[in-house]
mmCIF file of C-alpha atoms in Angstrom:
data_model
loop_
_atom_site.group_PDB
_atom_site.id
_atom_site.type_symbol
_atom_site.label_atom_id
_atom_site.label_comp_id
_atom_site.label_asym_id
_atom_site.label_seq_id
_atom_site.Cartn_x
_atom_site.Cartn_y
_atom_site.Cartn_z
ATOM 1 C CA UNK D 2 -48.995 14.981 100.083
ATOM 2 C CA UNK D 3 -52.100 17.118 99.503
ATOM 3 C CA UNK D 4 -55.595 15.615 99.249
ATOM 4 C CA UNK D 5 -55.858 15.945 95.480
ATOM 5 C CA UNK D 6 -52.562 14.125 94.985
ATOM 6 C CA UNK D 7 -53.579 11.387 97.412
ATOM 7 C CA UNK D 8 -56.759 10.716 95.469
ATOM 8 C CA UNK D 9 -54.774 10.194 92.275
ATOM 9 C CA UNK D 10 -52.431 7.542 93.694
ATOM 10 C CA UNK D 11 -52.075 4.479 91.489
ATOM 11 C CA UNK D 12 -50.116 1.336 92.246
ATOM 12 C CA UNK D 13 -49.278 -1.236 89.556
ATOM 13 C CA UNK D 14 -47.870 -4.724 89.886
ATOM 14 C CA UNK D 15 -47.477 -7.910 87.875
ATOM 15 C CA UNK D 16 -50.722 -9.131 89.434
ATOM 16 C CA UNK D 17 -52.852 -6.052 90.038
ATOM 17 C CA UNK D 18 -53.498 -2.348 89.670
ATOM 18 C CA UNK D 19 -54.812 -0.182 92.491
ATOM 19 C CA UNK D 20 -56.439 3.108 91.581
ATOM 20 C CA UNK D 21 -57.698 5.880 93.820
ATOM 21 C CA UNK D 22 -55.653 4.718 96.788
ATOM 22 C CA UNK D 23 -56.421 6.794 99.905
ATOM 23 C CA UNK D 24 -59.646 8.209 98.489
ATOM 24 C CA UNK D 25 -62.253 9.190 101.040
ATOM 25 C CA UNK D 26 -65.101 6.882 99.992
ATOM 26 C CA UNK D 27 -66.080 3.697 101.822
ATOM 27 C CA UNK D 28 -66.382 1.590 98.703
ATOM 28 C CA UNK D 29 -63.799 -1.031 97.832
ATOM 29 C CA UNK D 30 -64.314 -1.763 94.151
ATOM 30 C CA UNK D 31 -62.803 -4.922 92.716
ATOM 31 C CA UNK D 32 -62.515 -6.208 89.164
ATOM 32 C CA UNK D 33 -61.346 -9.812 89.223
ATOM 33 C CA UNK D 34 -61.420 -10.283 85.455
ATOM 34 C CA UNK D 35 -60.175 -6.899 84.269
ATOM 35 C CA UNK D 36 -57.521 -8.047 81.793
ATOM 36 C CA UNK D 37 -56.858 -10.630 79.076
ATOM 37 C CA UNK D 38 -53.087 -10.337 79.592
ATOM 38 C CA UNK D 39 -50.962 -13.502 79.583
ATOM 39 C CA UNK D 40 -47.588 -12.870 81.271
ATOM 40 C CA UNK D 41 -44.522 -13.713 79.184
ATOM 41 C CA UNK D 42 -43.429 -16.357 81.692
ATOM 42 C CA UNK D 43 -46.656 -18.323 81.139
ATOM 43 C CA UNK D 44 -45.929 -20.485 78.087
ATOM 44 C CA UNK D 45 -44.139 -17.574 76.413
ATOM 45 C CA UNK D 46 -47.175 -15.320 76.818
ATOM 46 C CA UNK D 47 -49.409 -17.569 74.725
ATOM 47 C CA UNK D 48 -51.966 -20.073 76.024
ATOM 48 C CA UNK D 49 -52.297 -21.597 72.568
ATOM 49 C CA UNK D 50 -55.652 -19.974 71.817
ATOM 50 C CA UNK D 51 -56.413 -17.932 68.698
ATOM 51 C CA UNK D 52 -56.581 -14.178 69.197
ATOM 52 C CA UNK D 53 -60.347 -14.267 68.660
ATOM 53 C CA UNK D 54 -60.710 -16.374 71.809
ATOM 54 C CA UNK D 55 -58.420 -14.090 73.798
ATOM 55 C CA UNK D 56 -60.649 -11.171 72.812
ATOM 56 C CA UNK D 57 -63.879 -12.737 74.033
ATOM 57 C CA UNK D 58 -65.425 -13.302 77.432
ATOM 58 C CA UNK D 59 -63.548 -16.501 78.221
ATOM 59 C CA UNK D 60 -60.332 -14.491 78.661
ATOM 60 C CA UNK D 61 -61.697 -11.519 80.630
ATOM 61 C CA UNK D 62 -64.855 -9.617 81.556
ATOM 62 C CA UNK D 63 -65.359 -7.319 78.591
ATOM 63 C CA UNK D 64 -65.998 -3.736 79.682
ATOM 64 C CA UNK D 65 -65.777 -4.445 83.412
ATOM 65 C CA UNK D 66 -62.463 -2.631 83.916
ATOM 66 C CA UNK D 67 -63.800 0.558 82.326
ATOM 67 C CA UNK D 68 -66.933 0.500 84.476
ATOM 68 C CA UNK D 69 -64.785 -0.070 87.567
ATOM 69 C CA UNK D 70 -62.493 2.856 86.769
ATOM 70 C CA UNK D 71 -65.413 5.229 86.256
ATOM 71 C CA UNK D 72 -67.086 4.042 89.455
ATOM 72 C CA UNK D 73 -63.855 4.632 91.339
ATOM 73 C CA UNK D 74 -64.007 8.282 90.265
ATOM 74 C CA UNK D 75 -67.739 8.715 90.766
ATOM 75 C CA UNK D 76 -67.757 7.094 94.212
ATOM 76 C CA UNK D 77 -64.452 8.695 95.267
ATOM 77 C CA UNK D 78 -63.243 5.255 96.292
ATOM 78 C CA UNK D 79 -60.384 2.840 95.750
ATOM 79 C CA UNK D 80 -60.432 0.025 93.213
ATOM 80 C CA UNK D 81 -58.279 -3.069 92.751
ATOM 81 C CA UNK D 82 -58.138 -4.612 89.276
ATOM 82 C CA UNK D 83 -56.463 -7.828 88.167
ATOM 83 C CA UNK D 84 -53.611 -7.621 85.665
ATOM 84 C CA UNK D 85 -53.864 -11.113 84.174
ATOM 85 C CA UNK D 86 -56.361 -13.207 82.280
ATOM 86 C CA UNK D 87 -58.914 -15.304 84.110
ATOM 87 C CA UNK D 88 -57.770 -18.306 82.045
ATOM 88 C CA UNK D 89 -54.191 -17.940 83.278
ATOM 89 C CA UNK D 90 -55.599 -18.357 86.790
ATOM 90 C CA UNK D 91 -59.013 -17.262 88.039
ATOM 91 C CA UNK D 92 -58.823 -14.963 91.073
ATOM 92 C CA UNK D 93 -62.579 -15.295 91.611
ATOM 93 C CA UNK D 94 -62.187 -18.886 92.725
ATOM 94 C CA UNK D 95 -61.088 -20.428 95.974
ATOM 95 C CA UNK D 96 -57.466 -21.493 96.197
ATOM 96 C CA UNK D 97 -58.410 -25.182 95.961
ATOM 97 C CA UNK D 98 -61.193 -24.808 93.379
ATOM 98 C CA UNK D 99 -60.743 -27.294 90.484
ATOM 99 C CA UNK D 100 -61.617 -24.545 87.963
ATOM 100 C CA UNK D 101 -58.798 -22.290 89.165
ATOM 101 C CA UNK D 102 -57.020 -23.130 85.902
ATOM 102 C CA UNK D 103 -59.508 -24.128 83.222
ATOM 103 C CA UNK D 104 -58.593 -26.533 80.445
ATOM 104 C CA UNK D 105 -61.777 -25.841 78.474
ATOM 105 C CA UNK D 106 -64.135 -22.871 78.590
ATOM 106 C CA UNK D 107 -67.310 -22.258 76.584
ATOM 107 C CA UNK D 108 -66.251 -24.725 73.910
ATOM 108 C CA UNK D 109 -62.609 -23.636 73.605
ATOM 109 C CA UNK D 110 -59.814 -25.981 74.672
ATOM 110 C CA UNK D 111 -56.910 -24.138 76.324
ATOM 111 C CA UNK D 112 -53.754 -26.033 75.245
ATOM 112 C CA UNK D 113 -51.233 -24.491 77.641
ATOM 113 C CA UNK D 114 -53.487 -25.210 80.612
ATOM 114 C CA UNK D 115 -53.995 -28.825 79.637
ATOM 115 C CA UNK D 116 -50.229 -29.234 79.938
ATOM 116 C CA UNK D 117 -49.870 -27.261 83.190
ATOM 117 C CA UNK D 118 -48.148 -29.172 85.991
ATOM 118 C CA UNK D 119 -48.710 -28.876 89.740
ATOM 119 C CA UNK D 120 -45.559 -26.755 89.911
ATOM 120 C CA UNK D 121 -46.936 -24.431 87.229
ATOM 121 C CA UNK D 122 -50.212 -24.080 89.121
ATOM 122 C CA UNK D 123 -48.295 -23.155 92.259
ATOM 123 C CA UNK D 124 -46.184 -20.653 90.338
ATOM 124 C CA UNK D 125 -49.284 -18.895 89.027
ATOM 125 C CA UNK D 126 -50.791 -18.906 92.511
ATOM 126 C CA UNK D 127 -47.648 -17.412 94.074
ATOM 127 C CA UNK D 128 -47.032 -14.793 91.384
ATOM 128 C CA UNK D 129 -50.563 -13.709 90.436
ATOM 129 C CA UNK D 130 -53.385 -15.107 92.552
ATOM 130 C CA UNK D 131 -51.925 -14.535 96.025
ATOM 131 C CA UNK D 132 -50.568 -10.995 95.383
ATOM 132 C CA UNK D 133 -53.902 -9.913 93.892
ATOM 133 C CA UNK D 134 -55.790 -11.036 96.972
ATOM 134 C CA UNK D 135 -53.146 -9.581 99.261
ATOM 135 C CA UNK D 136 -53.615 -6.213 97.542
ATOM 136 C CA UNK D 137 -57.376 -6.302 98.096
ATOM 137 C CA UNK D 138 -56.876 -7.263 101.742
ATOM 138 C CA UNK D 139 -54.393 -4.429 102.270
ATOM 139 C CA UNK D 140 -56.678 -1.818 100.713
ATOM 140 C CA UNK D 141 -59.661 -3.147 102.693
ATOM 141 C CA UNK D 142 -58.002 -2.612 106.062
ATOM 142 C CA UNK D 143 -57.103 0.953 105.081
ATOM 143 C CA UNK D 144 -60.809 1.842 104.681
ATOM 144 C CA UNK D 145 -63.089 2.435 107.638
ATOM 145 C CA UNK D 146 -66.081 0.058 107.354
ATOM 146 C CA UNK D 147 -65.452 -0.848 103.696
ATOM 147 C CA UNK D 148 -68.305 -1.890 101.438
ATOM 148 C CA UNK D 149 -67.074 -4.411 98.869
ATOM 149 C CA UNK D 150 -68.477 -4.003 95.356
ATOM 150 C CA UNK D 151 -67.229 -6.488 92.756
ATOM 151 C CA UNK D 152 -67.725 -5.557 89.101
ATOM 152 C CA UNK D 153 -68.075 -8.257 86.446
ATOM 153 C CA UNK D 154 -69.643 -8.656 83.024
ATOM 154 C CA UNK D 155 -71.365 -11.574 81.345
ATOM 155 C CA UNK D 156 -71.817 -12.653 77.762
ATOM 156 C CA UNK D 157 -75.308 -12.389 76.234
ATOM 157 C CA UNK D 158 -75.161 -16.070 75.288
ATOM 158 C CA UNK D 159 -72.975 -19.068 76.032
ATOM 159 C CA UNK D 160 -72.427 -21.651 73.325
ATOM 160 C CA UNK D 161 -75.487 -23.880 72.806
ATOM 161 C CA UNK D 162 -77.406 -22.118 75.591
ATOM 162 C CA UNK D 163 -80.398 -19.731 75.527
ATOM 163 C CA UNK D 164 -79.889 -15.984 75.266
ATOM 164 C CA UNK D 165 -79.648 -14.162 78.563
ATOM 165 C CA UNK D 166 -82.234 -11.383 78.875
ATOM 166 C CA UNK D 167 -80.823 -9.565 81.879
ATOM 167 C CA UNK D 168 -79.121 -6.199 81.547
ATOM 168 C CA UNK D 169 -77.685 -6.425 85.051
ATOM 169 C CA UNK D 170 -77.198 -9.374 87.375
ATOM 170 C CA UNK D 171 -76.845 -8.934 91.126
ATOM 171 C CA UNK D 172 -75.121 -11.806 92.903
ATOM 172 C CA UNK D 173 -74.963 -12.510 96.602
ATOM 173 C CA UNK D 174 -74.517 -15.378 99.033
ATOM 174 C CA UNK D 175 -76.097 -15.676 102.489
ATOM 175 C CA UNK D 176 -75.462 -11.997 103.234
ATOM 176 C CA UNK D 177 -78.068 -10.135 101.187
ATOM 177 C CA UNK D 178 -78.345 -7.008 103.358
ATOM 178 C CA UNK D 179 -77.173 -4.814 100.502
ATOM 179 C CA UNK D 180 -78.055 -6.941 97.477
ATOM 180 C CA UNK D 181 -81.814 -7.208 98.105
ATOM 181 C CA UNK D 182 -82.531 -3.479 98.343
ATOM 182 C CA UNK D 183 -80.074 -2.828 95.524
ATOM 183 C CA UNK D 184 -81.987 -5.227 93.263
ATOM 184 C CA UNK D 185 -85.225 -3.421 94.106
ATOM 185 C CA UNK D 186 -83.626 -0.066 93.289
ATOM 186 C CA UNK D 187 -82.368 -1.391 89.947
ATOM 187 C CA UNK D 188 -85.776 -2.820 89.100
ATOM 188 C CA UNK D 189 -87.278 0.592 89.860
ATOM 189 C CA UNK D 190 -85.206 1.848 86.908
ATOM 190 C CA UNK D 191 -87.142 -0.627 84.710
ATOM 191 C CA UNK D 192 -84.009 -2.640 84.027
ATOM 192 C CA UNK D 193 -84.181 -6.369 83.444
ATOM 193 C CA UNK D 194 -82.353 -7.550 86.578
ATOM 194 C CA UNK D 195 -81.084 -11.035 87.344
ATOM 195 C CA UNK D 196 -81.546 -11.996 91.008
ATOM 196 C CA UNK D 197 -78.500 -14.225 91.515
ATOM 197 C CA UNK D 198 -78.397 -14.648 87.747
ATOM 198 C CA UNK D 199 -76.761 -15.460 85.399
ATOM 199 C CA UNK D 200 -74.767 -17.135 88.183
ATOM 200 C CA UNK D 201 -75.386 -18.042 91.801
ATOM 201 C CA UNK D 202 -73.399 -15.887 94.211
ATOM 202 C CA UNK D 203 -72.894 -18.728 96.678
ATOM 203 C CA UNK D 204 -69.341 -19.736 95.770
ATOM 204 C CA UNK D 205 -67.267 -20.650 98.836
ATOM 205 C CA UNK D 206 -63.726 -19.287 98.681
ATOM 206 C CA UNK D 207 -64.437 -16.762 95.918
ATOM 207 C CA UNK D 208 -63.271 -13.154 96.113
ATOM 208 C CA UNK D 209 -66.430 -11.899 97.852
ATOM 209 C CA UNK D 210 -66.183 -14.722 100.361
ATOM 210 C CA UNK D 211 -62.519 -13.972 101.069
ATOM 211 C CA UNK D 212 -62.791 -10.200 101.389
ATOM 212 C CA UNK D 213 -66.368 -9.547 102.498
ATOM 213 C CA UNK D 214 -68.250 -12.515 103.948
ATOM 214 C CA UNK D 215 -65.416 -13.754 106.127
ATOM 215 C CA UNK D 216 -65.100 -10.270 107.628
ATOM 216 C CA UNK D 217 -68.783 -9.382 107.947
ATOM 217 C CA UNK D 218 -68.461 -6.574 105.395
ATOM 218 C CA UNK D 219 -71.427 -5.326 103.397
ATOM 219 C CA UNK D 220 -71.060 -6.438 99.799
ATOM 220 C CA UNK D 221 -72.549 -6.843 96.356
ATOM 221 C CA UNK D 222 -71.397 -8.404 93.100
ATOM 222 C CA UNK D 223 -72.678 -6.666 89.967
ATOM 223 C CA UNK D 224 -72.691 -8.304 86.531
ATOM 224 C CA UNK D 225 -73.405 -6.093 83.498
ATOM 225 C CA UNK D 226 -74.198 -7.732 80.150
ATOM 226 C CA UNK D 227 -71.086 -7.135 78.089
ATOM 227 C CA UNK D 228 -72.739 -5.962 74.874
ATOM 228 C CA UNK D 229 -73.908 -2.924 76.864
ATOM 229 C CA UNK D 230 -70.382 -1.977 77.967
ATOM 230 C CA UNK D 231 -68.141 -3.100 75.116
ATOM 231 C CA UNK D 232 -67.129 0.476 74.295
ATOM 232 C CA UNK D 233 -66.036 3.487 76.341
ATOM 233 C CA UNK D 234 -69.388 5.258 76.023
ATOM 234 C CA UNK D 235 -71.277 2.244 77.384
ATOM 235 C CA UNK D 236 -68.834 1.821 80.249
ATOM 236 C CA UNK D 237 -69.242 5.434 81.308
ATOM 237 C CA UNK D 238 -73.026 5.306 80.893
ATOM 238 C CA UNK D 239 -73.462 2.254 83.098
ATOM 239 C CA UNK D 240 -71.075 3.560 85.738
ATOM 240 C CA UNK D 241 -73.104 6.765 85.840
ATOM 241 C CA UNK D 242 -76.305 4.738 86.167
ATOM 242 C CA UNK D 243 -74.986 2.462 88.892
ATOM 243 C CA UNK D 244 -73.132 4.977 91.072
ATOM 244 C CA UNK D 245 -76.141 6.907 92.442
ATOM 245 C CA UNK D 246 -78.065 3.690 93.096
ATOM 246 C CA UNK D 247 -75.116 2.264 95.007
ATOM 247 C CA UNK D 248 -74.882 5.413 97.114
ATOM 248 C CA UNK D 249 -78.632 5.609 97.708
ATOM 249 C CA UNK D 250 -78.812 1.945 98.729
ATOM 250 C CA UNK D 251 -75.944 2.395 101.144
ATOM 251 C CA UNK D 252 -77.672 5.399 102.692
ATOM 252 C CA UNK D 253 -81.110 3.793 102.981
ATOM 253 C CA UNK D 254 -79.815 0.521 104.437
ATOM 254 C CA UNK D 255 -77.630 2.274 106.997
ATOM 255 C CA UNK D 256 -74.913 -0.316 106.511
#
């Protein structure tokens, strides 16, 4: 297989999609909430929510998949994207986290999850959650000194809460070797940057913990406000803005 063909390798599964397999870059891009898909075997493919709910942020990270795909190309690196909705089972939670399957999210009750049994939870874990994480782990060990970069998006406002001013949020836990200088580089662009906002990056058992912190890998979790990346043009624009800053931060930190 020639180099050009290698760089185009894609692998799809019930639980995940891998793009850019065997690319030369050190980045391992992940998108935990890439899709709003509900598999047919989960309550007949319907969680009991109206389509308007399935199209909003409670079901997936709007725009995050597009940003991830563009970054994969721009950084010449592999990416692993989920192929199921976060409200089927949330891959960015620890395996024993009580919010792994939510019954209510931002004011919307999720009927099929309220009725989910322990056996159903295990089925979703075995079929979706575990294979997704296994795919990330497999790609990680194929990269020399991988740098894990998780791409997410956040809604401008949760129900009954204040508007969120940040354009980009940078999340991290106790390992801030990459995140701190990356935040400074983003602020130098005059962006409104959330330092561990809109969420705190300290979430034991989450995807960054599993695939970066537990292995001592450099890492960062980037949240982009979803109204900025809801269309293809915005997704490309923000990928093109983020890619050089990611590369420059990696070079200046020497990680």
